[in-house]
Short mmCIF file of C-alpha atoms in Angstrom, two decimals:
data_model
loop_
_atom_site.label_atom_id
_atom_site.label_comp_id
_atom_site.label_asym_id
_atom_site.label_seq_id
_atom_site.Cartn_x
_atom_site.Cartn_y
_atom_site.Cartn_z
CA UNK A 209 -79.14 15.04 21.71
CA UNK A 210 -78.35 16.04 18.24
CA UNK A 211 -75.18 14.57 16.64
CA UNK A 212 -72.63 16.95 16.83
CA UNK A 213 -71.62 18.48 13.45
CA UNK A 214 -67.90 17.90 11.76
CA UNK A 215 -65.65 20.52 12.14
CA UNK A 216 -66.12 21.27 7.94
CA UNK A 217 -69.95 21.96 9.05
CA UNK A 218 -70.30 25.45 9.13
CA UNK A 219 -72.94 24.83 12.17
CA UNK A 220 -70.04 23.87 14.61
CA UNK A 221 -69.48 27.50 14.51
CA UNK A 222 -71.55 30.16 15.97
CA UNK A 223 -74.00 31.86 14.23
CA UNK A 224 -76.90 34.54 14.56
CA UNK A 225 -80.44 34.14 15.77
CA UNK A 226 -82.38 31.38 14.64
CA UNK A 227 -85.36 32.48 12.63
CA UNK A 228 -88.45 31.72 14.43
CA UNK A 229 -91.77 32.96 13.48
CA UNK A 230 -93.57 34.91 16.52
CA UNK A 231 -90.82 34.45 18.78
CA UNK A 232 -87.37 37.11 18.78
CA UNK A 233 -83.86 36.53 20.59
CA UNK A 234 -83.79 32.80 19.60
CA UNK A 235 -80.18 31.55 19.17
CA UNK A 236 -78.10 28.87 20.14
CA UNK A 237 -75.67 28.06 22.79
CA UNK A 238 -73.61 25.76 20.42
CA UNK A 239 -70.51 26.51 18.37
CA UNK A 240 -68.60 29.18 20.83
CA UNK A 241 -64.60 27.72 21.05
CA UNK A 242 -63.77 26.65 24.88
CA UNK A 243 -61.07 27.14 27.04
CA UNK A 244 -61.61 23.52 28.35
CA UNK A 245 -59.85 21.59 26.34
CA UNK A 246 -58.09 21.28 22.93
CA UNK A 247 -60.47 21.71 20.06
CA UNK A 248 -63.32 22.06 21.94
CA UNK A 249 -66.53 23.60 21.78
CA UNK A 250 -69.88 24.24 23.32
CA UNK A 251 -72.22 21.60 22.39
CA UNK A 252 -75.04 21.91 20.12
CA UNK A 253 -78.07 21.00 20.09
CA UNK A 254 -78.27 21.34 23.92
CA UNK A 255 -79.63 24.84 24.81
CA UNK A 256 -81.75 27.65 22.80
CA UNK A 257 -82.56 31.10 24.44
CA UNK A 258 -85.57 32.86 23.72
CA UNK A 259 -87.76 35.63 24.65
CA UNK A 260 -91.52 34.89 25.57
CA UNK A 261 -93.44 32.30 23.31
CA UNK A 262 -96.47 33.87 24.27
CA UNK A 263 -96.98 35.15 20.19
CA UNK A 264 -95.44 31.98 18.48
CA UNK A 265 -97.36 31.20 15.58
CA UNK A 266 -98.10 26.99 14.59
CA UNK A 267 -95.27 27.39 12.53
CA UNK A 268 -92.80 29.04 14.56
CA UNK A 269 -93.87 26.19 17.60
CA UNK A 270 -93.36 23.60 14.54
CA UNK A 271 -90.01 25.11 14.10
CA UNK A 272 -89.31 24.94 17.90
CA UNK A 273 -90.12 21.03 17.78
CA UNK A 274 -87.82 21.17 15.05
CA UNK A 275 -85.10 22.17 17.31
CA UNK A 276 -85.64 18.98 19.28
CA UNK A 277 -86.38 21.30 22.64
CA UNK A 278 -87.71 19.00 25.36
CA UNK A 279 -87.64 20.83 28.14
CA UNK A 280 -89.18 25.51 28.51
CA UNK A 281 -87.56 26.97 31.82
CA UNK A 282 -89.64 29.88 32.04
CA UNK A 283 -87.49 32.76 34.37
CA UNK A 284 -90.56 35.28 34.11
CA UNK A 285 -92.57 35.78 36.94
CA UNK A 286 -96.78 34.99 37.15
CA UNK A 287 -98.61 36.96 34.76
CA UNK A 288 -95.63 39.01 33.49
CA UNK A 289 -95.90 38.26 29.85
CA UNK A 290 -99.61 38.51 30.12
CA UNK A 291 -99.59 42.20 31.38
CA UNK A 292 -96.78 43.03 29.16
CA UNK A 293 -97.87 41.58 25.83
CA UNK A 294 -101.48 39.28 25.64
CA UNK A 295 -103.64 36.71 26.51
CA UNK A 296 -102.80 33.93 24.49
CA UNK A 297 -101.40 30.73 25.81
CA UNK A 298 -99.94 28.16 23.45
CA UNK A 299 -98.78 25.05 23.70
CA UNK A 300 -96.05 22.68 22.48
CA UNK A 301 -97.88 19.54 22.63
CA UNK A 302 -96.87 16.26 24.11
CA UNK A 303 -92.93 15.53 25.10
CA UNK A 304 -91.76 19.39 26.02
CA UNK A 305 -92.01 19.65 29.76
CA UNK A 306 -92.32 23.61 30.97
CA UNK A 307 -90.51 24.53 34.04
CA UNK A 308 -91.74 28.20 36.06
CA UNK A 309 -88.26 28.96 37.50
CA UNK A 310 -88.57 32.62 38.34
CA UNK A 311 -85.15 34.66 38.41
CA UNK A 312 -86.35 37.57 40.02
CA UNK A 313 -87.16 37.20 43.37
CA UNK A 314 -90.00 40.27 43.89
CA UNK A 315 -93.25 40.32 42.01
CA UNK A 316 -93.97 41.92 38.47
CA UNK A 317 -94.56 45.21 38.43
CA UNK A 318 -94.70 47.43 34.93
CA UNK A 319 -94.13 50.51 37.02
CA UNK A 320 -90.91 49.13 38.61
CA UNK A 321 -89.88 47.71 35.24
CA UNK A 322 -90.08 51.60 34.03
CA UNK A 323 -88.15 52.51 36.89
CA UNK A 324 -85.41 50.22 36.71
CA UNK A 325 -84.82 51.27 33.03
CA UNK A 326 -85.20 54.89 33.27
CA UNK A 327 -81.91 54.08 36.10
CA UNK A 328 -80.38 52.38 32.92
CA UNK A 329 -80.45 55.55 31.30
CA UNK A 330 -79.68 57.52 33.55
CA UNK A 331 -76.26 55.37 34.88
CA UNK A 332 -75.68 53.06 31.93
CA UNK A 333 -74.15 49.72 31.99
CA UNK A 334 -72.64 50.47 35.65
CA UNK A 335 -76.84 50.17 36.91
CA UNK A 336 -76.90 47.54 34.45
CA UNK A 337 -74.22 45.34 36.20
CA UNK A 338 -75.39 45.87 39.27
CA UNK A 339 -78.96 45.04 38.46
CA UNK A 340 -77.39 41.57 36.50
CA UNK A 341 -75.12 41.08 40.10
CA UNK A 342 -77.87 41.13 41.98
CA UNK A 343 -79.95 38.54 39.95
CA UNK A 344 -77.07 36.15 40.18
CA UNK A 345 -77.04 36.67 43.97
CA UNK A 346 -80.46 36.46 44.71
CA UNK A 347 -81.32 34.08 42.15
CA UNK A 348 -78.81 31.24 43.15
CA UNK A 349 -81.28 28.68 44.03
CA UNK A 350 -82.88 28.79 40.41
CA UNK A 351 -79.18 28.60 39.43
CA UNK A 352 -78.77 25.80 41.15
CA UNK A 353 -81.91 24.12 39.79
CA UNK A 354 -81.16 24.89 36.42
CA UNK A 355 -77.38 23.59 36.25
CA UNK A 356 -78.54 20.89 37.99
CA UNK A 357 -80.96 20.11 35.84
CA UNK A 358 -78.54 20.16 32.58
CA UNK A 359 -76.31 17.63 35.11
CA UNK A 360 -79.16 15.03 35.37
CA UNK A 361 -80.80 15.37 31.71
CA UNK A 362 -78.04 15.38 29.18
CA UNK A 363 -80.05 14.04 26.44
CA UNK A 364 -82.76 17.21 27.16
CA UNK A 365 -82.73 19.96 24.78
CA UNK A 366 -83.88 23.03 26.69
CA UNK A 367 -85.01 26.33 25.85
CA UNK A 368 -84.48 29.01 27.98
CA UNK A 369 -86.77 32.33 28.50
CA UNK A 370 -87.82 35.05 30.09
CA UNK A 371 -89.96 38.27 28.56
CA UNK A 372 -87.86 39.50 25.92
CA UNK A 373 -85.02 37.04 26.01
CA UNK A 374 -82.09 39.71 27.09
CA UNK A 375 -81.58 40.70 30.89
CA UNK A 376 -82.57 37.20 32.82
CA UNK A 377 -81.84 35.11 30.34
CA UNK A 378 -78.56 36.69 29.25
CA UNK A 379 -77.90 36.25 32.99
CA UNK A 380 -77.78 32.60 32.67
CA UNK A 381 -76.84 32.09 29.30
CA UNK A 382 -73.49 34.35 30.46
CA UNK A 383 -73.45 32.03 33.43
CA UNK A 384 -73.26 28.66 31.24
CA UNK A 385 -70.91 30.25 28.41
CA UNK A 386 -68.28 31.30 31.61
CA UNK A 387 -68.89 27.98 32.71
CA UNK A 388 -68.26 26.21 29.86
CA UNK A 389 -64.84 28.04 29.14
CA UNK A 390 -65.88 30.93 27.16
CA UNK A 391 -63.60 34.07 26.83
CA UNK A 392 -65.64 36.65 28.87
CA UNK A 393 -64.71 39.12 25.84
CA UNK A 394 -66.71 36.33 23.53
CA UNK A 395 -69.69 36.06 26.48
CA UNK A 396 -70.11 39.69 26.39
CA UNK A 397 -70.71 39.74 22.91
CA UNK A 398 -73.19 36.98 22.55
CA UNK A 399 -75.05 39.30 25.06
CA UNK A 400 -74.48 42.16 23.14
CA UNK A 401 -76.54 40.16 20.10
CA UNK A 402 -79.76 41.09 22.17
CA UNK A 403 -79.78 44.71 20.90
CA UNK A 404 -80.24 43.54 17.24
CA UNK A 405 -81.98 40.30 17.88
CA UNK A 406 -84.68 42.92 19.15
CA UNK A 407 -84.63 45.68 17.13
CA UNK A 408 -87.98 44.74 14.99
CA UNK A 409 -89.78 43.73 18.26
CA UNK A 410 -89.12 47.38 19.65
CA UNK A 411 -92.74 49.15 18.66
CA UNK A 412 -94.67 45.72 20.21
CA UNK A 413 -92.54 46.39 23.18
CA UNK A 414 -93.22 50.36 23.32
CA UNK A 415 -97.17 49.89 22.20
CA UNK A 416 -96.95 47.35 25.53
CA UNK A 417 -95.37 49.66 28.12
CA UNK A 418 -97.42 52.16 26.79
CA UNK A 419 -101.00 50.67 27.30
CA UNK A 420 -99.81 50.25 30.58
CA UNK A 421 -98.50 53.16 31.44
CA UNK A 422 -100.75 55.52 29.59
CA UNK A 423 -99.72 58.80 29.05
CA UNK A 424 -96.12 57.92 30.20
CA UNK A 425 -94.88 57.39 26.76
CA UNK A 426 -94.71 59.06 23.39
CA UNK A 427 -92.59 57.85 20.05
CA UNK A 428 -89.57 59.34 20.88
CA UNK A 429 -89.14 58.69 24.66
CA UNK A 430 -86.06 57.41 24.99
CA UNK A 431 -87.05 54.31 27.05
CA UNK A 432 -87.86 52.50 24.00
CA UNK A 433 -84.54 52.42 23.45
CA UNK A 434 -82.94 51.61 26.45
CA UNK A 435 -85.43 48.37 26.82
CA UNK A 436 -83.26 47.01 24.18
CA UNK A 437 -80.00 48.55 25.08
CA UNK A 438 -77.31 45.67 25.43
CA UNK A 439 -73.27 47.31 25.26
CA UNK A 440 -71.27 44.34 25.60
CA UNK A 441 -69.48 46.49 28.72
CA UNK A 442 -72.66 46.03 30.71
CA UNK A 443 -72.24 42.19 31.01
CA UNK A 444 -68.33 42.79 31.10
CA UNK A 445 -68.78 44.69 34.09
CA UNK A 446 -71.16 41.72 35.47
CA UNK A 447 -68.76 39.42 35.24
CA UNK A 448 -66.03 41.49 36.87
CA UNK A 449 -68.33 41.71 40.18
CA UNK A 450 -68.39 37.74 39.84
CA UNK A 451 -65.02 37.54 39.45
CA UNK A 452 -63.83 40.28 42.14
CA UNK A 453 -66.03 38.91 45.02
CA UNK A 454 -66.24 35.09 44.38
CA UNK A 455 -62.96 34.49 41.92
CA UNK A 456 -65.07 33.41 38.61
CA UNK A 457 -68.31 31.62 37.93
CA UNK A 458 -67.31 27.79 39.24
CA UNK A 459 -66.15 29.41 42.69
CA UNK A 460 -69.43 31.24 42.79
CA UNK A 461 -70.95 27.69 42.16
CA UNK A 462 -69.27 26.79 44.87
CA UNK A 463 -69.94 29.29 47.13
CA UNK A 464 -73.65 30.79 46.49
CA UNK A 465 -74.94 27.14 44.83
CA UNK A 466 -73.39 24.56 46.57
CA UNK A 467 -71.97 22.94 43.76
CA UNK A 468 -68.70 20.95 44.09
CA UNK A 469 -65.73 20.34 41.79
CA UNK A 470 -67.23 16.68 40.65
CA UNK A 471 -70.75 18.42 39.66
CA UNK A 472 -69.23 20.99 38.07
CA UNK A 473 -66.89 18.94 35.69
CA UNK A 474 -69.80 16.54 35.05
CA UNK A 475 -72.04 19.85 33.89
CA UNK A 476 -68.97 20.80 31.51
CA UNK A 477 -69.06 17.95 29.97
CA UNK A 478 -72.66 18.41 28.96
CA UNK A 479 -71.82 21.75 28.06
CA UNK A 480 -68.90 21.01 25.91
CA UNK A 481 -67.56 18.92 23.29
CA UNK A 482 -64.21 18.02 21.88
CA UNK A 483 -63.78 17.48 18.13
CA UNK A 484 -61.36 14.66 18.46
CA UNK A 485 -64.16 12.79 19.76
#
């Protein structure tokens, strides 16, 4: 675990993605003030989120090692990033462990991907929500694995990913910030940071749906746009459905995960950090 900067460091605050060649929407869970405690913040130097790694170059996997990560959960599902971007497989090296904990519980499929974002368009961050709800509901035992996980490895630096870094990933990312006493206002906009995080990745993206889905695109269809469309009401709304069926994040925990009050705390205190310490 990295030593955990001085509050005079401007890296105990938190800052925008994390420059990191062949890979987009990389930042940091660090620096974001809690609700847990007096001067206290989220700890740094613990978790990273990502999108795939499937087009890191030596030096942006150099500047991943840099990072100290130990420990790639993967949320995609088998051969996802393959059909959607290439064939290239690269590797870390010795000392990072890579963990395939699919979110989604169905099977890839580029034509429902399509469909599930031309339903973004068409109902905005309402569909949104509800697609985000139902990852959270169906996807508690990965949940579960991964908070349990940051319980039992608290000197692990992970890095967290799915295809593009923004819908499953923000999923858990939102679920850690909540858990770690973020403002839901302040959780909502590190999601939000998605849209601009992936703004130069967009014609990769389109030039991927489109080979395909031949003939399904063109350079103005709209879908380009909603692939990276990330209103900081859509995970607002997300965690309102948390909050009006389960009463927050740690009763969901409780509920969907079975995670108790002891586990919980001792996750939030990998999660956190208090500058008087």
């Amino acid at each position: 675990m990295a030593t955990q900067p001085s509050p005079q460091d401007p890296s105990a605050t938190a800052g925008p993605s994390i420059q990191t060649e062949g890979v987009f929407n990389v930042r940091s869970f660090g620096g974001y003030a809690s609700t847990l405690g007096p001067d206290c913040f989220t700890r740094d130097g613990l978790l990273y989120r990502a999108g795939h790694l499937k087009d890191a170059t030596p030096r942006g996997l150099q500047q991943i090692r840099d990072l100290g990560v130990s420990t790639i959960i993967d949320l995609t599902n088998s051969g996802e990033t393959k059909a959607l971007f290439n064939d290239k497989s690269n590797s870390l090296g010795h000392g990072v462990r890579v963990l395939s904990l699919p979110l989604a519980k169905h099977g890839f499929s580029v034509q429902q991907l399509s469909e599930k974002y031309q339903r973004y368009m068409a109902e905005g961050e309402k569909a949104i929500a509800e697609s985000y709800f139902k990852l959270i509901l169906e996807g508690h035992e990965v949940i579960r694995d991964i908070l349990l996980l940051i319980r039992d490895n608290p000197n692990d630096v992970f890095l967290i990913h799915c295809a593009m870094g923004k819908d499953r990933t923000g999923v858990i990312f939102a679920i850690l910030l909540a858990l770690a006493g973020v403002p839901d206002d302040i959780v909502a906009d590190e999601y939000s940071r998605s849209e601009a995080a992936l703004e130069s990745a967009l014609p990769k993206i389109a030039a991927a749906i489109g080979r395909t889905l031949p003939g399904q695109m063109d350079s103005t269809d709209p879908l380009r746009r909603a692939r990276i469309y990330h209103r900081k009401e859509a995970m607002q709304l997300t965690l309102q459905m948390v909050e009006a069926e389960f009463g927050g994040v740690s009763q969901y925990l409780k509920k969907c995960c079975d995670i108790g009050d002891e586990d919980i705390k001792r996750i939030q205190g990998v999660l956190t950090y208090s500058r008087d310490n």
